[in-house]
Coordinates of C-alpha atoms in Angstrom, one line a residue:
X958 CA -48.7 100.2 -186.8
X959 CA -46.7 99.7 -183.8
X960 CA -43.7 97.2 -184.6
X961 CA -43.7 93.6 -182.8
X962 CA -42.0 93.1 -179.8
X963 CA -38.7 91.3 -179.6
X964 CA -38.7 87.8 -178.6
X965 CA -36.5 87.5 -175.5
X966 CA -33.8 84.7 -175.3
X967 CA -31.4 84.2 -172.1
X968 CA -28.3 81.8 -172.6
X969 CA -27.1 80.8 -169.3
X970 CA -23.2 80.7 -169.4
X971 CA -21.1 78.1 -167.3
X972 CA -17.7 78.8 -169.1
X973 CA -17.4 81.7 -171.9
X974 CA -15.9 79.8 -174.8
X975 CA -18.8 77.0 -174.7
X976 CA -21.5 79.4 -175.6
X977 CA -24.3 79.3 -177.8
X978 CA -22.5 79.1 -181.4
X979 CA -24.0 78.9 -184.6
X980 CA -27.4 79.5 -182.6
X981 CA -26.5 82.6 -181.9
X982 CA -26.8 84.3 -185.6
X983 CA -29.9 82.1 -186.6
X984 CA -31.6 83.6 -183.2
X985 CA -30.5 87.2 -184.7
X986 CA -31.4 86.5 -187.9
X987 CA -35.3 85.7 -186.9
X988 CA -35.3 88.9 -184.7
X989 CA -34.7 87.2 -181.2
X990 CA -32.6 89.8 -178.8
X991 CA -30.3 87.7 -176.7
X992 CA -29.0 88.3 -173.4
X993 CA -26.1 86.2 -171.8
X994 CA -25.7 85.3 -168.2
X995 CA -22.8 84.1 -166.3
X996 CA -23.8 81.5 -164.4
X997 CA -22.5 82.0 -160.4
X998 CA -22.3 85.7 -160.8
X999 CA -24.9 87.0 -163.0
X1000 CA -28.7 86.9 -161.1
X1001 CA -31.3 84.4 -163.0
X1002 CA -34.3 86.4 -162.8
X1003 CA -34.0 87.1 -166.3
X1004 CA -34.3 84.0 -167.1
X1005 CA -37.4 83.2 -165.3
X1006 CA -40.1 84.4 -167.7
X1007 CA -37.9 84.7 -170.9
X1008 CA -39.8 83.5 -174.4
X1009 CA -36.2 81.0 -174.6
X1010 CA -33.8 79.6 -172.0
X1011 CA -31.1 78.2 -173.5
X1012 CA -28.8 76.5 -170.7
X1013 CA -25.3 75.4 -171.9
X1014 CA -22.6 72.9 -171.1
X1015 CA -19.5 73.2 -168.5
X1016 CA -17.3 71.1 -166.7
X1017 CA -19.0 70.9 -164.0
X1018 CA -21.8 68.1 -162.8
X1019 CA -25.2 68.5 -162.4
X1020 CA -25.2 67.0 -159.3
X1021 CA -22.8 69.5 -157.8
X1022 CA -25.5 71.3 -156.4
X1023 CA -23.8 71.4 -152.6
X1024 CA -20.2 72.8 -154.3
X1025 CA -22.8 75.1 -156.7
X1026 CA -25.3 76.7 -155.3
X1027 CA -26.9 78.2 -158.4
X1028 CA -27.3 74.8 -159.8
X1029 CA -30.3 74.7 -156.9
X1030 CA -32.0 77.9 -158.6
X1031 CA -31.2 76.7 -162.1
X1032 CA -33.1 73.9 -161.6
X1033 CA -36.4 75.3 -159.9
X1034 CA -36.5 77.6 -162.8
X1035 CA -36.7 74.3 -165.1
X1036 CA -38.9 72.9 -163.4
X1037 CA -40.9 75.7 -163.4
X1038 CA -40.5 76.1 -166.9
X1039 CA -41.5 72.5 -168.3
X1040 CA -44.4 72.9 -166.2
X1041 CA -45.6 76.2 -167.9
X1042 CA -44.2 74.8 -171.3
X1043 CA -42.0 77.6 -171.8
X1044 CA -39.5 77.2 -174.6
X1045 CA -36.5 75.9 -173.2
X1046 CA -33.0 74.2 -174.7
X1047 CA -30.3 72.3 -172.4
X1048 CA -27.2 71.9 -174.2
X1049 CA -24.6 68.9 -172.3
X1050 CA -25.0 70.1 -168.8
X1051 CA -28.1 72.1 -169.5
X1052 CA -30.0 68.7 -170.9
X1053 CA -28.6 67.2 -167.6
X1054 CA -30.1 69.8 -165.6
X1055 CA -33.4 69.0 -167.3
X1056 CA -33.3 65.5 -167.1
X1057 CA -32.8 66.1 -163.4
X1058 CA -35.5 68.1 -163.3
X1059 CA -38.0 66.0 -164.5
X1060 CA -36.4 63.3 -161.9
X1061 CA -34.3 61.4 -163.8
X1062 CA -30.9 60.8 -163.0
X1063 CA -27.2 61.5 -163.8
X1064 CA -24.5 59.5 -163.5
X1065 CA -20.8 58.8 -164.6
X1066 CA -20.5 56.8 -167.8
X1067 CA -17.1 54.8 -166.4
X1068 CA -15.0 57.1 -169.7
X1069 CA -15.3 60.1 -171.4
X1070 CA -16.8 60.6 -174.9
X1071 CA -15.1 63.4 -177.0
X1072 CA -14.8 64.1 -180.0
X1073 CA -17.1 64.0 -183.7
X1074 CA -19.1 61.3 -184.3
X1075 CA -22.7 61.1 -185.7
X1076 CA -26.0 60.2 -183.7
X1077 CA -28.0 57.1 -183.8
X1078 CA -31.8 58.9 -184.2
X1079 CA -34.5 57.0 -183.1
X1080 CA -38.0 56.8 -185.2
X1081 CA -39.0 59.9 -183.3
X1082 CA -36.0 61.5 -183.8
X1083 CA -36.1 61.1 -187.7
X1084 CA -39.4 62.7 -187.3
X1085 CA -38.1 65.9 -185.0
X1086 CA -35.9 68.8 -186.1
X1087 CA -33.3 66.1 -185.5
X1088 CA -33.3 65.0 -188.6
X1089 CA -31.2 67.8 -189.9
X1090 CA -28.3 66.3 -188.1
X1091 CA -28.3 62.3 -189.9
X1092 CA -25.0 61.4 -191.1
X1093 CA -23.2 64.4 -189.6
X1094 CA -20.4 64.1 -187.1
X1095 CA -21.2 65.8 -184.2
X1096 CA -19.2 67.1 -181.0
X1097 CA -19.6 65.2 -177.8
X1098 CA -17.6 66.4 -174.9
X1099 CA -18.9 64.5 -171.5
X1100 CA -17.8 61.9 -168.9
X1101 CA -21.7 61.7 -167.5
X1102 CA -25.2 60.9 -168.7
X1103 CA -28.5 60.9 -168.3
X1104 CA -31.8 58.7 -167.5
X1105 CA -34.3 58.9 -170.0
X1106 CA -36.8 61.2 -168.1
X1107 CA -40.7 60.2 -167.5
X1108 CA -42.4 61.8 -170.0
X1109 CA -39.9 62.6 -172.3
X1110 CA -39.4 61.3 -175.7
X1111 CA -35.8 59.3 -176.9
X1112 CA -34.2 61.1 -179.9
X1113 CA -30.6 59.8 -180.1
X1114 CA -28.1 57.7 -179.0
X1115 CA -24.3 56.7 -179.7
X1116 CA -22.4 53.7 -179.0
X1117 CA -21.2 55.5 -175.8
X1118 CA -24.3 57.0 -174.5
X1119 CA -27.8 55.6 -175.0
X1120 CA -29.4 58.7 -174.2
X1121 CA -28.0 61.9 -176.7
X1122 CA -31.6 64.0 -176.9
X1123 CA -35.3 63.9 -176.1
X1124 CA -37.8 66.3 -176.2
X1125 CA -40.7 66.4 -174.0
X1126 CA -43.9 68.1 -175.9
X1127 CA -42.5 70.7 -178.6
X1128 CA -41.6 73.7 -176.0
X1129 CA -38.6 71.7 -174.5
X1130 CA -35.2 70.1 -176.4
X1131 CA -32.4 68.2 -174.5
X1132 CA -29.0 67.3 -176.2
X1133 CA -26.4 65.9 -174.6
X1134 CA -24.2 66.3 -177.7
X1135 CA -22.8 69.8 -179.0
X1136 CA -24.3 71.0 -182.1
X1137 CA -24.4 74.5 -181.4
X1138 CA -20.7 74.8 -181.4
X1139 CA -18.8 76.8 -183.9
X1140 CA -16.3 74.1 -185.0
X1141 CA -14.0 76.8 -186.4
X1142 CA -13.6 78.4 -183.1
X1143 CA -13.0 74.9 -181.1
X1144 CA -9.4 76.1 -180.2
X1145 CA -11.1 78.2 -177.7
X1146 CA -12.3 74.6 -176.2
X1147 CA -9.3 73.0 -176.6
X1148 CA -6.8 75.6 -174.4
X1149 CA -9.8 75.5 -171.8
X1150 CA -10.1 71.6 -171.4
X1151 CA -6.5 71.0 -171.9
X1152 CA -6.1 69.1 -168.8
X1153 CA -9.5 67.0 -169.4
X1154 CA -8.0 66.0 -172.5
X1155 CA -4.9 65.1 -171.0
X1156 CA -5.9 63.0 -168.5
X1157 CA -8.4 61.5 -170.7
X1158 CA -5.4 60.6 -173.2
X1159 CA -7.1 62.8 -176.4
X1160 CA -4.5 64.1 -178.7
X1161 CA -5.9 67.9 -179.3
X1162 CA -4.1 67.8 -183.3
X1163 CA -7.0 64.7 -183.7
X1164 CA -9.8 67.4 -182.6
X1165 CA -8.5 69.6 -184.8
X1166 CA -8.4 68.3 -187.5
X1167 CA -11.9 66.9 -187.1
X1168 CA -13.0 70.2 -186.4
X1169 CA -11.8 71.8 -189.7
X1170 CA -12.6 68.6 -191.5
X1171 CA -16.7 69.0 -190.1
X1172 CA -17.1 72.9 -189.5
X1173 CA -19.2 73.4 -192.5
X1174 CA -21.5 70.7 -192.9
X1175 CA -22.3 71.2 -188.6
X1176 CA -23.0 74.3 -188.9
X1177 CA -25.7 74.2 -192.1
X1178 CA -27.2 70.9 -189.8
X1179 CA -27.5 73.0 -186.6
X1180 CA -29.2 75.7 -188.6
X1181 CA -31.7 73.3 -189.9
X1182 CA -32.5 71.0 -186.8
X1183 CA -32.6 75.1 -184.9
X1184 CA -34.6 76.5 -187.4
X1185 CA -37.2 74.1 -187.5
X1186 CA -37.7 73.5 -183.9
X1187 CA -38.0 77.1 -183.8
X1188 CA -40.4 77.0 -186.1
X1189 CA -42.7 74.7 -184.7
X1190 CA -42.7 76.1 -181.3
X1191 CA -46.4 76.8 -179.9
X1192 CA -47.9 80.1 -180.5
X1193 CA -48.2 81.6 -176.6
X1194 CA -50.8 83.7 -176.0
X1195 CA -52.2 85.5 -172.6
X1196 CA -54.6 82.1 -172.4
X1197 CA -52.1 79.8 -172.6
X1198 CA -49.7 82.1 -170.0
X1199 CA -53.0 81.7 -167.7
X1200 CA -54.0 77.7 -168.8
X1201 CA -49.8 77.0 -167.1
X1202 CA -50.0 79.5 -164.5

């Protein structure tokens, strides 16, 4: 018997210490071969027809698409994507860049929300892979937001942002929060954004601390809420590749 194929993920890079995290092993761990690309240097074709996109967060804004050019490919490819219902996860920026997509619209938040703090989950998102995260601080690093897309459904909110997550069918997940990240590694984040959080007036010692105060119960959440939306994506056969075509 001839052994089964590797499911191909790409993670689209926009600065190498925010990368995929504790998603990273779990993707291993279920056989998924993952391929990283850099985005602005690396070519997307890759990307185009992989089994999962994964499109992480940078400092950059979504609607930086004159200063970025790659942001104007990045977002065709979504758009192709959620209309072929290909498995596909936007991370901060990446969820921005789908919410765009599907014509919603992104737009400063008038302050920047950083730091742990747990998610307000909606009815749907107590019923989602969401779940996993209820009562967990999570990592939220953004000064912009999202409009709740057509089509789409609300998962989570804070204080600061009414619009964390939403999912559209069971092929697509938005988060504009950070579970994914590997909480013991946030130094990496807080050298990189040092002047974000200085202008933003965010002590790095209070991050810290969070950070090693939260590590372990974020990362056994994000395995969960991961794990099961995994889990429940749709079977894709050479019908359904035809039936999106």
């Amino acid at each position: 018997m001839m052994p089964a194929a590797r499911r191909h993920a790409v993670a689209i890079h926009h600065v190498a210490f925010e990368d995929s995290g504790t998603l990273a092993p779990l993707l291993a761990e279920r056989g998924w071969a993952l391929q990283r690309l850099q985005a602005g240097i690396d070519p997307l074709e890759a990307a185009e027809h992989a089994d999962l996109l994964i499109v992480l967060g940078g400092p950059i804004s979504a609607n930086d698409h004159d200063k970025y050019p790659h942001l104007v490919r990045l977002q065709s490819m979504l758009q192709d994507r959620l209309l072929a219902h290909r498995p596909t996860v936007g991370i901060c920026l990446g969820a921005q860049l789908i919410a765009r997509a599907m014509g919603a619209t992104v737009t400063p938040m008038g302050g920047k929300e950083i730091g742990f703090a747990p998610l307000s989950l909606t009815d749907a998102g107590l019923a989602s892979p969401l779940r996993a995260l209820v009562g967990i601080p999570v990592l939220h690093w953004h000064g912009e937001g999202f409009s709740l897309p057509a089509g789409a459904t609300r998962l989570a909110a804070t204080a600061a942002c009414a619009q964390q997550a939403f999912a559209v069918g069971r092929h697509t997940l938005a988060l504009q929060c950070h579970p994914e990240v590997d909480a013991t590694r946030l130094e990496t984040w807080l050298i990189g954004h040092a002047d974000e959080l200085d202008h933003a007036g965010i002590d790095p010692r209070t991050l810290r601390e969070q950070a090693q105060r939260y590590a372990a119960p974020l990362a056994a959440a994000a395995r969960d809420l991961f794990g099961s939306w995994l889990d429940a994506l749709p079977v894709r056969t050479a019908d359904t590749e035809k039936a999106h075509a």
